[in-house]
């Protein structure tokens, strides 16, 4: 393997994938004629209605450009500047948003929780809240859960409920970072309401980008009161698209005939196949349960370097310690997976 091979698809991120056909077709349809701007168009109405249908709830829905803005603006809507947000130490809001949640919430502080497999530990929620109750401590206000987690695990319905019930007792509201919510729903094979509003989640950042959109996340308020004046927050935060239909129309393509779940199931299945292949290689170990579309693997450093040199792109040591994160997407093929495993097996045998 001396010169890198140009590969059509990679395992670095589900963001590397292109736009799924359903979203692409809806985008083309939305391009046919003029439409009203700033979200007052029929596509945006339809996309929001589809989200209400899927969640079986009359929720408030806003479309924004990316996950960082969805998370940040949602947290800003839930917090005063003197509040704090509790999240896992690996949470994207802490590790990968450049302080945007604190910035948009005017200084609300993020407090870090521990927990195995990327899931916040119940006792640690209690510890963080009860640690101090005096006026000098940033008042805990929101528990932020990531579903699927940053390490690809998925909270079960009971695991979500245990955390939201504790949060309620402690006076916290609950926000979910669902950048890979579709993968979690596909993994659990349940109705979306069962891991959101029925389980005590107040606000969901519903990810579209990693599921096959070009760009765009939906902020879904199950507690409509929390959405008060959120439209102004979006505008001020640079998240009110003038040509909003190009954010919302692709959502209709993704949601209307269940493509979102089809793509998520496929990505999850590819991750399972990858896990099975990797488990067959003696020098490779799997770091976390593979519940969704991510596989975290440990492999010898020289092997990892050679894989990169041969043209495979994936992250090592970015999300967690020294593990390699391998993400599958809606368009990952069995050939991609088997090719990766085959190359790794050859290198590990040397
Ligand atoms: C858990 C999680 N939340 C949110 C995001 C969204 O981030 P971005 O602002 O890059 O769209 C990501 C993207 O990697 C993510 O992994």
mmCIF file of C-alpha atoms and ligand atoms in Angstrom:
data_model
loop_
_atom_site.group_PDB
_atom_site.id
_atom_site.type_symbol
_atom_site.label_atom_id
_atom_site.label_comp_id
_atom_site.label_asym_id
_atom_site.label_seq_id
_atom_site.Cartn_x
_atom_site.Cartn_y
_atom_site.Cartn_z
ATOM 1 C CA UNK A 1 0.000 0.000 0.000
ATOM 2 C CA UNK A 2 2.401 2.729 -1.098
ATOM 3 C CA UNK A 3 0.256 5.403 -2.726
ATOM 4 C CA UNK A 4 -3.127 6.481 -1.345
ATOM 5 C CA UNK A 5 -6.178 5.158 -3.121
ATOM 6 C CA UNK A 6 -8.900 7.684 -3.919
ATOM 7 C CA UNK A 7 -11.937 6.310 -2.131
ATOM 8 C CA UNK A 8 -15.490 7.404 -2.875
ATOM 9 C CA UNK A 9 -16.604 7.176 0.742
ATOM 10 C CA UNK A 10 -14.938 7.388 4.132
ATOM 11 C CA UNK A 11 -15.539 6.583 7.777
ATOM 12 C CA UNK A 12 -14.380 9.913 9.238
ATOM 13 C CA UNK A 13 -17.821 11.407 9.692
ATOM 14 C CA UNK A 14 -21.403 11.011 8.635
ATOM 15 C CA UNK A 15 -20.944 14.656 7.596
ATOM 16 C CA UNK A 16 -18.698 13.462 4.780
ATOM 17 C CA UNK A 17 -21.699 11.917 3.013
ATOM 18 C CA UNK A 18 -23.634 13.763 0.360
ATOM 19 C CA UNK A 19 -27.317 14.604 0.167
ATOM 20 C CA UNK A 20 -29.731 11.676 0.085
ATOM 21 C CA UNK A 21 -31.927 11.338 -3.033
ATOM 22 C CA UNK A 22 -35.171 12.148 -1.191
ATOM 23 C CA UNK A 23 -33.814 15.444 0.147
ATOM 24 C CA UNK A 24 -32.248 16.280 -3.209
ATOM 25 C CA UNK A 25 -35.536 15.717 -5.049
ATOM 26 C CA UNK A 26 -37.477 17.905 -2.611
ATOM 27 C CA UNK A 27 -34.858 20.635 -2.930
ATOM 28 C CA UNK A 28 -35.219 20.536 -6.728
ATOM 29 C CA UNK A 29 -38.996 20.732 -6.424
ATOM 30 C CA UNK A 30 -38.706 23.722 -4.081
ATOM 31 C CA UNK A 31 -36.524 25.406 -6.676
ATOM 32 C CA UNK A 32 -39.166 25.332 -9.395
ATOM 33 C CA UNK A 33 -41.092 28.475 -8.537
ATOM 34 C CA UNK A 34 -40.825 31.563 -6.351
ATOM 35 C CA UNK A 35 -41.841 31.174 -2.725
ATOM 36 C CA UNK A 36 -42.413 33.472 0.222
ATOM 37 C CA UNK A 37 -39.241 34.076 2.252
ATOM 38 C CA UNK A 38 -38.127 33.887 5.906
ATOM 39 C CA UNK A 39 -40.001 30.692 6.706
ATOM 40 C CA UNK A 40 -43.467 31.859 5.748
ATOM 41 C CA UNK A 41 -43.523 29.425 2.845
ATOM 42 C CA UNK A 42 -45.522 26.257 2.296
ATOM 43 C CA UNK A 43 -42.445 23.984 2.487
ATOM 44 C CA UNK A 44 -41.570 25.170 5.965
ATOM 45 C CA UNK A 45 -45.172 24.722 7.084
ATOM 46 C CA UNK A 46 -45.235 21.196 5.641
ATOM 47 C CA UNK A 47 -41.903 20.210 7.195
ATOM 48 C CA UNK A 48 -42.985 21.456 10.629
ATOM 49 C CA UNK A 49 -46.304 19.598 10.273
ATOM 50 C CA UNK A 50 -44.460 16.402 9.373
ATOM 51 C CA UNK A 51 -42.345 16.744 12.504
ATOM 52 C CA UNK A 52 -45.508 17.229 14.578
ATOM 53 C CA UNK A 53 -46.949 14.121 12.939
ATOM 54 C CA UNK A 54 -43.865 12.030 13.595
ATOM 55 C CA UNK A 55 -43.727 13.068 17.237
ATOM 56 C CA UNK A 56 -47.507 12.853 17.651
ATOM 57 C CA UNK A 57 -47.386 16.163 19.442
ATOM 58 C CA UNK A 58 -48.365 19.751 18.742
ATOM 59 C CA UNK A 59 -44.826 21.000 19.221
ATOM 60 C CA UNK A 60 -43.144 24.217 18.061
ATOM 61 C CA UNK A 61 -40.550 23.680 15.305
ATOM 62 C CA UNK A 62 -37.743 25.933 14.030
ATOM 63 C CA UNK A 63 -35.252 25.149 11.280
ATOM 64 C CA UNK A 64 -31.674 26.320 11.726
ATOM 65 C CA UNK A 65 -28.430 25.777 9.829
ATOM 66 C CA UNK A 66 -26.437 23.469 12.069
ATOM 67 C CA UNK A 67 -26.190 21.559 15.317
ATOM 68 C CA UNK A 68 -24.124 24.139 17.131
ATOM 69 C CA UNK A 69 -26.729 26.833 16.579
ATOM 70 C CA UNK A 70 -29.590 24.463 17.422
ATOM 71 C CA UNK A 71 -27.956 23.437 20.708
ATOM 72 C CA UNK A 72 -26.819 26.936 21.612
ATOM 73 C CA UNK A 73 -30.058 28.724 20.880
ATOM 74 C CA UNK A 74 -32.152 26.029 22.556
ATOM 75 C CA UNK A 75 -30.025 26.262 25.700
ATOM 76 C CA UNK A 76 -30.150 30.050 25.582
ATOM 77 C CA UNK A 77 -33.945 29.835 25.455
ATOM 78 C CA UNK A 78 -33.973 27.607 28.540
ATOM 79 C CA UNK A 79 -31.446 29.479 30.672
ATOM 80 C CA UNK A 80 -30.815 32.819 32.262
ATOM 81 C CA UNK A 81 -27.193 33.963 32.209
ATOM 82 C CA UNK A 82 -26.684 32.831 35.825
ATOM 83 C CA UNK A 83 -27.891 29.278 35.146
ATOM 84 C CA UNK A 84 -25.838 26.189 34.427
ATOM 85 C CA UNK A 85 -26.254 23.297 32.019
ATOM 86 C CA UNK A 86 -25.277 19.784 33.029
ATOM 87 C CA UNK A 87 -23.930 17.482 30.338
ATOM 88 C CA UNK A 88 -21.585 14.552 29.850
ATOM 89 C CA UNK A 89 -17.926 15.505 29.687
ATOM 90 C CA UNK A 90 -17.787 14.230 26.073
ATOM 91 C CA UNK A 91 -20.896 16.161 25.030
ATOM 92 C CA UNK A 92 -20.639 18.093 21.786
ATOM 93 C CA UNK A 93 -21.917 21.254 23.524
ATOM 94 C CA UNK A 94 -18.832 21.090 25.730
ATOM 95 C CA UNK A 95 -16.140 19.714 23.443
ATOM 96 C CA UNK A 96 -16.972 20.864 19.929
ATOM 97 C CA UNK A 97 -18.989 24.078 19.874
ATOM 98 C CA UNK A 98 -16.286 26.609 20.640
ATOM 99 C CA UNK A 99 -18.173 27.947 23.653
ATOM 100 C CA UNK A 100 -21.226 28.842 21.553
ATOM 101 C CA UNK A 101 -23.783 27.646 24.159
ATOM 102 C CA UNK A 102 -22.185 29.875 26.817
ATOM 103 C CA UNK A 103 -21.912 32.729 24.314
ATOM 104 C CA UNK A 104 -25.542 32.602 23.144
ATOM 105 C CA UNK A 105 -26.816 32.081 26.689
ATOM 106 C CA UNK A 106 -24.857 35.142 27.821
ATOM 107 C CA UNK A 107 -22.566 33.232 30.141
ATOM 108 C CA UNK A 108 -24.578 30.255 31.381
ATOM 109 C CA UNK A 109 -22.001 27.794 32.605
ATOM 110 C CA UNK A 110 -21.576 24.212 31.460
ATOM 111 C CA UNK A 111 -21.018 21.726 34.285
ATOM 112 C CA UNK A 112 -19.512 18.393 33.356
ATOM 113 C CA UNK A 113 -20.789 14.989 34.341
ATOM 114 C CA UNK A 114 -19.145 11.618 34.089
ATOM 115 C CA UNK A 115 -20.645 8.325 33.076
ATOM 116 C CA UNK A 116 -19.733 5.087 31.323
ATOM 117 C CA UNK A 117 -20.284 4.670 27.590
ATOM 118 C CA UNK A 118 -21.017 8.356 27.004
ATOM 119 C CA UNK A 119 -24.170 8.293 29.159
ATOM 120 C CA UNK A 120 -24.524 10.659 32.093
ATOM 121 C CA UNK A 121 -24.376 8.940 35.430
ATOM 122 C CA UNK A 122 -27.425 9.401 37.667
ATOM 123 C CA UNK A 123 -25.409 9.858 40.848
ATOM 124 C CA UNK A 124 -23.266 12.450 39.118
ATOM 125 C CA UNK A 125 -26.323 14.530 38.188
ATOM 126 C CA UNK A 126 -27.263 14.526 41.837
ATOM 127 C CA UNK A 127 -23.718 15.371 42.887
ATOM 128 C CA UNK A 128 -23.454 18.332 40.506
ATOM 129 C CA UNK A 129 -26.776 19.786 41.623
ATOM 130 C CA UNK A 130 -26.372 19.198 45.352
ATOM 131 C CA UNK A 131 -22.696 20.119 45.498
ATOM 132 C CA UNK A 132 -23.643 23.684 46.306
ATOM 133 C CA UNK A 133 -26.927 25.430 46.835
ATOM 134 C CA UNK A 134 -25.614 28.864 47.715
ATOM 135 C CA UNK A 135 -25.919 31.976 45.617
ATOM 136 C CA UNK A 136 -22.281 31.816 44.482
ATOM 137 C CA UNK A 137 -22.822 28.666 42.385
ATOM 138 C CA UNK A 138 -24.337 28.895 38.857
ATOM 139 C CA UNK A 139 -27.864 27.630 39.434
ATOM 140 C CA UNK A 140 -28.371 24.247 37.680
ATOM 141 C CA UNK A 141 -31.178 24.618 35.186
ATOM 142 C CA UNK A 142 -30.871 22.162 32.282
ATOM 143 C CA UNK A 143 -29.805 18.569 31.866
ATOM 144 C CA UNK A 144 -28.547 18.000 28.340
ATOM 145 C CA UNK A 145 -28.575 14.413 27.030
ATOM 146 C CA UNK A 146 -27.109 13.364 23.688
ATOM 147 C CA UNK A 147 -29.076 10.678 21.849
ATOM 148 C CA UNK A 148 -27.318 8.769 20.221
ATOM 149 C CA UNK A 149 -24.325 9.636 22.412
ATOM 150 C CA UNK A 150 -20.984 10.954 21.204
ATOM 151 C CA UNK A 151 -19.585 7.399 21.409
ATOM 152 C CA UNK A 152 -22.441 5.853 19.461
ATOM 153 C CA UNK A 153 -24.319 4.306 22.363
ATOM 154 C CA UNK A 154 -28.068 4.765 22.742
ATOM 155 C CA UNK A 155 -30.025 5.482 25.918
ATOM 156 C CA UNK A 156 -32.947 3.063 26.349
ATOM 157 C CA UNK A 157 -36.404 4.444 27.190
ATOM 158 C CA UNK A 158 -35.865 3.526 30.847
ATOM 159 C CA UNK A 159 -32.433 5.133 30.902
ATOM 160 C CA UNK A 160 -33.896 8.374 29.546
ATOM 161 C CA UNK A 161 -36.774 8.286 32.011
ATOM 162 C CA UNK A 162 -34.494 7.658 34.980
ATOM 163 C CA UNK A 163 -32.555 10.796 34.074
ATOM 164 C CA UNK A 164 -35.520 13.011 33.284
ATOM 165 C CA UNK A 165 -37.343 11.951 36.462
ATOM 166 C CA UNK A 166 -34.301 12.795 38.538
ATOM 167 C CA UNK A 167 -33.925 16.063 36.637
ATOM 168 C CA UNK A 168 -37.516 17.004 37.427
ATOM 169 C CA UNK A 169 -36.994 16.240 41.122
ATOM 170 C CA UNK A 170 -33.926 18.461 41.096
ATOM 171 C CA UNK A 171 -35.728 21.307 39.324
ATOM 172 C CA UNK A 172 -34.002 20.868 35.948
ATOM 173 C CA UNK A 173 -35.472 21.014 32.456
ATOM 174 C CA UNK A 174 -34.258 18.508 29.861
ATOM 175 C CA UNK A 175 -32.817 19.155 26.454
ATOM 176 C CA UNK A 176 -31.728 16.476 24.029
ATOM 177 C CA UNK A 177 -28.954 16.844 21.470
ATOM 178 C CA UNK A 178 -30.317 14.620 18.741
ATOM 179 C CA UNK A 179 -27.744 15.182 16.033
ATOM 180 C CA UNK A 180 -28.127 11.406 15.492
ATOM 181 C CA UNK A 181 -31.656 11.089 16.844
ATOM 182 C CA UNK A 182 -32.717 9.125 13.745
ATOM 183 C CA UNK A 183 -30.042 6.519 14.445
ATOM 184 C CA UNK A 184 -31.276 6.208 18.024
ATOM 185 C CA UNK A 185 -34.912 5.751 16.975
ATOM 186 C CA UNK A 186 -33.869 3.186 14.358
ATOM 187 C CA UNK A 187 -31.759 1.365 16.908
ATOM 188 C CA UNK A 188 -34.499 1.181 19.542
ATOM 189 C CA UNK A 189 -37.244 0.591 16.984
ATOM 190 C CA UNK A 190 -39.756 2.669 18.889
ATOM 191 C CA UNK A 191 -41.984 5.676 18.295
ATOM 192 C CA UNK A 192 -40.035 8.976 18.533
ATOM 193 C CA UNK A 193 -42.366 10.193 21.291
ATOM 194 C CA UNK A 194 -41.217 7.368 23.568
ATOM 195 C CA UNK A 195 -37.730 8.804 23.970
ATOM 196 C CA UNK A 196 -38.723 12.458 23.862
ATOM 197 C CA UNK A 197 -41.784 14.191 25.292
ATOM 198 C CA UNK A 198 -43.344 11.042 26.743
ATOM 199 C CA UNK A 199 -40.067 10.370 28.521
ATOM 200 C CA UNK A 200 -39.770 13.903 29.908
ATOM 201 C CA UNK A 201 -37.680 15.694 27.269
ATOM 202 C CA UNK A 202 -38.645 19.372 26.889
ATOM 203 C CA UNK A 203 -36.632 20.340 23.822
ATOM 204 C CA UNK A 204 -35.003 18.274 21.079
ATOM 205 C CA UNK A 205 -32.368 19.365 18.590
ATOM 206 C CA UNK A 206 -33.340 17.009 15.776
ATOM 207 C CA UNK A 207 -30.442 16.379 13.439
ATOM 208 C CA UNK A 208 -30.923 16.289 9.697
ATOM 209 C CA UNK A 209 -27.405 16.819 8.385
ATOM 210 C CA UNK A 210 -25.994 13.461 9.458
ATOM 211 C CA UNK A 211 -29.125 11.720 8.249
ATOM 212 C CA UNK A 212 -28.801 12.881 4.617
ATOM 213 C CA UNK A 213 -29.539 16.606 4.397
ATOM 214 C CA UNK A 214 -27.051 19.083 2.984
ATOM 215 C CA UNK A 215 -27.517 21.274 5.996
ATOM 216 C CA UNK A 216 -30.098 21.842 8.677
ATOM 217 C CA UNK A 217 -31.356 20.834 12.095
ATOM 218 C CA UNK A 218 -34.784 21.309 13.640
ATOM 219 C CA UNK A 219 -35.269 22.698 17.122
ATOM 220 C CA UNK A 220 -38.375 21.005 18.476
ATOM 221 C CA UNK A 221 -40.059 22.450 21.568
ATOM 222 C CA UNK A 222 -42.382 19.934 23.212
ATOM 223 C CA UNK A 223 -42.963 22.522 25.911
ATOM 224 C CA UNK A 224 -44.240 25.341 23.755
ATOM 225 C CA UNK A 225 -43.779 27.932 26.497
ATOM 226 C CA UNK A 226 -39.999 27.507 26.169
ATOM 227 C CA UNK A 227 -40.286 28.559 22.513
ATOM 228 C CA UNK A 228 -41.535 32.033 23.394
ATOM 229 C CA UNK A 229 -39.785 34.577 21.142
ATOM 230 C CA UNK A 230 -37.444 31.865 19.825
ATOM 231 C CA UNK A 231 -38.034 33.309 16.359
ATOM 232 C CA UNK A 232 -36.268 36.500 17.486
ATOM 233 C CA UNK A 233 -33.445 34.444 18.973
ATOM 234 C CA UNK A 234 -32.985 32.668 15.625
ATOM 235 C CA UNK A 235 -32.949 35.937 13.724
ATOM 236 C CA UNK A 236 -30.486 37.575 16.097
ATOM 237 C CA UNK A 237 -28.295 34.470 16.039
ATOM 238 C CA UNK A 238 -28.069 34.573 12.229
ATOM 239 C CA UNK A 239 -30.209 31.461 11.899
ATOM 240 C CA UNK A 240 -33.253 32.799 10.095
ATOM 241 C CA UNK A 241 -32.654 31.738 6.501
ATOM 242 C CA UNK A 242 -34.190 34.170 4.041
ATOM 243 C CA UNK A 243 -34.657 31.326 1.562
ATOM 244 C CA UNK A 244 -35.880 29.069 4.348
ATOM 245 C CA UNK A 245 -37.519 26.636 1.942
ATOM 246 C CA UNK A 246 -34.091 25.283 1.021
ATOM 247 C CA UNK A 247 -33.606 24.280 4.658
ATOM 248 C CA UNK A 248 -37.120 22.963 5.150
ATOM 249 C CA UNK A 249 -38.025 21.325 1.813
ATOM 250 C CA UNK A 250 -35.288 18.662 2.143
ATOM 251 C CA UNK A 251 -36.806 17.755 5.516
ATOM 252 C CA UNK A 252 -40.092 16.961 3.785
ATOM 253 C CA UNK A 253 -38.270 14.599 1.433
ATOM 254 C CA UNK A 254 -36.527 12.942 4.337
ATOM 255 C CA UNK A 255 -39.604 12.605 6.541
ATOM 256 C CA UNK A 256 -42.640 12.044 4.378
ATOM 257 C CA UNK A 257 -42.188 8.381 3.432
ATOM 258 C CA UNK A 258 -39.890 7.353 6.235
ATOM 259 C CA UNK A 259 -36.593 7.864 4.397
ATOM 260 C CA UNK A 260 -35.072 9.242 7.620
ATOM 261 C CA UNK A 261 -35.507 5.880 9.329
ATOM 262 C CA UNK A 262 -34.538 3.863 6.271
ATOM 263 C CA UNK A 263 -31.247 5.759 6.036
ATOM 264 C CA UNK A 264 -30.603 5.548 9.768
ATOM 265 C CA UNK A 265 -31.292 1.814 9.824
ATOM 266 C CA UNK A 266 -28.915 1.345 6.924
ATOM 267 C CA UNK A 267 -26.134 3.352 8.591
ATOM 268 C CA UNK A 268 -26.638 1.395 11.819
ATOM 269 C CA UNK A 269 -26.544 -1.907 9.937
ATOM 270 C CA UNK A 270 -23.281 -0.920 8.243
ATOM 271 C CA UNK A 271 -21.788 -0.114 11.657
ATOM 272 C CA UNK A 272 -22.847 -3.541 12.926
ATOM 273 C CA UNK A 273 -21.235 -5.179 9.921
ATOM 274 C CA UNK A 274 -18.085 -3.164 10.518
ATOM 275 C CA UNK A 275 -18.044 -4.142 14.186
ATOM 276 C CA UNK A 276 -18.417 -7.820 13.303
ATOM 277 C CA UNK A 277 -15.560 -7.582 10.829
ATOM 278 C CA UNK A 278 -13.291 -5.753 13.244
ATOM 279 C CA UNK A 279 -13.987 -8.192 16.055
ATOM 280 C CA UNK A 280 -12.506 -10.878 13.822
ATOM 281 C CA UNK A 281 -9.108 -9.123 13.795
ATOM 282 C CA UNK A 282 -7.025 -10.131 16.838
ATOM 283 C CA UNK A 283 -5.125 -6.820 17.223
ATOM 284 C CA UNK A 284 -8.282 -4.696 17.078
ATOM 285 C CA UNK A 285 -10.647 -4.095 19.986
ATOM 286 C CA UNK A 286 -14.005 -2.360 20.131
ATOM 287 C CA UNK A 287 -14.249 0.343 22.791
ATOM 288 C CA UNK A 288 -18.027 0.859 23.243
ATOM 289 C CA UNK A 289 -21.241 -0.995 22.516
ATOM 290 C CA UNK A 290 -22.193 -0.391 18.893
ATOM 291 C CA UNK A 291 -25.816 0.763 19.195
ATOM 292 C CA UNK A 292 -25.998 3.200 16.289
ATOM 293 C CA UNK A 293 -23.815 4.216 13.336
ATOM 294 C CA UNK A 294 -20.477 4.666 15.124
ATOM 295 C CA UNK A 295 -17.762 2.137 15.838
ATOM 296 C CA UNK A 296 -14.917 3.114 18.139
ATOM 297 C CA UNK A 297 -11.935 0.819 17.670
ATOM 298 C CA UNK A 298 -8.458 0.501 19.066
ATOM 299 C CA UNK A 299 -5.777 -0.630 16.658
ATOM 300 C CA UNK A 300 -1.971 -0.549 16.720
ATOM 301 C CA UNK A 301 -0.661 2.973 16.008
ATOM 302 C CA UNK A 302 1.486 1.891 13.048
ATOM 303 C CA UNK A 303 -1.469 0.099 11.478
ATOM 304 C CA UNK A 304 -3.678 3.135 11.942
ATOM 305 C CA UNK A 305 -1.035 5.341 10.309
ATOM 306 C CA UNK A 306 -0.719 2.986 7.345
ATOM 307 C CA UNK A 307 -4.493 2.878 6.905
ATOM 308 C CA UNK A 308 -4.472 6.683 6.665
ATOM 309 C CA UNK A 309 -1.559 6.605 4.225
ATOM 310 C CA UNK A 310 -3.469 4.161 2.048
ATOM 311 C CA UNK A 311 -6.302 6.663 1.670
ATOM 312 C CA UNK A 312 -8.817 5.712 4.381
ATOM 313 C CA UNK A 313 -10.024 8.758 6.273
ATOM 314 C CA UNK A 314 -11.165 8.405 9.880
ATOM 315 C CA UNK A 315 -10.584 10.284 13.125
ATOM 316 C CA UNK A 316 -8.271 8.994 15.814
ATOM 317 C CA UNK A 317 -8.056 10.553 19.269
ATOM 318 C CA UNK A 318 -10.405 13.416 18.428
ATOM 319 C CA UNK A 319 -13.595 12.378 20.198
ATOM 320 C CA UNK A 320 -12.063 10.149 22.874
ATOM 321 C CA UNK A 321 -8.572 9.155 24.055
ATOM 322 C CA UNK A 322 -6.685 7.176 21.458
ATOM 323 C CA UNK A 323 -9.551 5.370 19.805
ATOM 324 C CA UNK A 324 -10.394 5.564 16.131
ATOM 325 C CA UNK A 325 -13.948 6.625 15.372
ATOM 326 C CA UNK A 326 -15.493 4.977 12.337
ATOM 327 C CA UNK A 327 -18.799 6.489 11.274
ATOM 328 C CA UNK A 328 -21.204 4.918 8.825
ATOM 329 C CA UNK A 329 -23.603 6.989 6.748
ATOM 330 C CA UNK A 330 -26.782 6.596 4.773
ATOM 331 C CA UNK A 331 -24.645 5.834 1.705
ATOM 332 C CA UNK A 332 -21.984 3.551 3.215
ATOM 333 C CA UNK A 333 -21.862 0.330 1.217
ATOM 334 C CA UNK A 334 -21.043 -3.234 2.223
ATOM 335 C CA UNK A 335 -18.060 -2.955 -0.146
ATOM 336 C CA UNK A 336 -16.762 0.050 1.806
ATOM 337 C CA UNK A 337 -17.052 -1.850 5.067
ATOM 338 C CA UNK A 338 -15.590 -5.091 3.770
ATOM 339 C CA UNK A 339 -12.765 -3.251 1.993
ATOM 340 C CA UNK A 340 -11.812 -1.403 5.165
ATOM 341 C CA UNK A 341 -11.876 -4.593 7.234
ATOM 342 C CA UNK A 342 -9.871 -6.493 4.622
ATOM 343 C CA UNK A 343 -7.140 -3.816 4.492
ATOM 344 C CA UNK A 344 -6.965 -3.655 8.265
ATOM 345 C CA UNK A 345 -6.769 -7.428 8.549
ATOM 346 C CA UNK A 346 -3.828 -7.568 6.121
ATOM 347 C CA UNK A 347 -1.941 -4.859 8.026
ATOM 348 C CA UNK A 348 -2.613 -6.439 11.404
ATOM 349 C CA UNK A 349 -1.306 -9.782 10.176
ATOM 350 C CA UNK A 350 2.134 -8.344 9.352
HETATM 351 C C1 LIG B 1 -23.440 15.030 19.119
HETATM 352 C C2 LIG B 1 -23.399 16.140 18.131
HETATM 353 N N1 LIG B 1 -24.163 17.227 18.317
HETATM 354 C C3 LIG B 1 -24.220 18.222 17.415
HETATM 355 C C4 LIG B 1 -23.471 18.170 16.266
HETATM 356 C C5 LIG B 1 -23.650 19.260 15.240
HETATM 357 O O1 LIG B 1 -22.575 20.008 15.005
HETATM 358 P P1 LIG B 1 -22.455 21.068 13.795
HETATM 359 O O2 LIG B 1 -22.561 22.393 14.405
HETATM 360 O O3 LIG B 1 -21.131 20.784 13.242
HETATM 361 O O4 LIG B 1 -23.584 20.819 12.850
HETATM 362 C C6 LIG B 1 -22.609 17.093 16.041
HETATM 363 C C7 LIG B 1 -21.731 17.053 14.859
HETATM 364 O O5 LIG B 1 -20.731 16.437 14.806
HETATM 365 C C8 LIG B 1 -22.585 16.041 16.990
HETATM 366 O O6 LIG B 1 -21.806 14.985 16.816
#
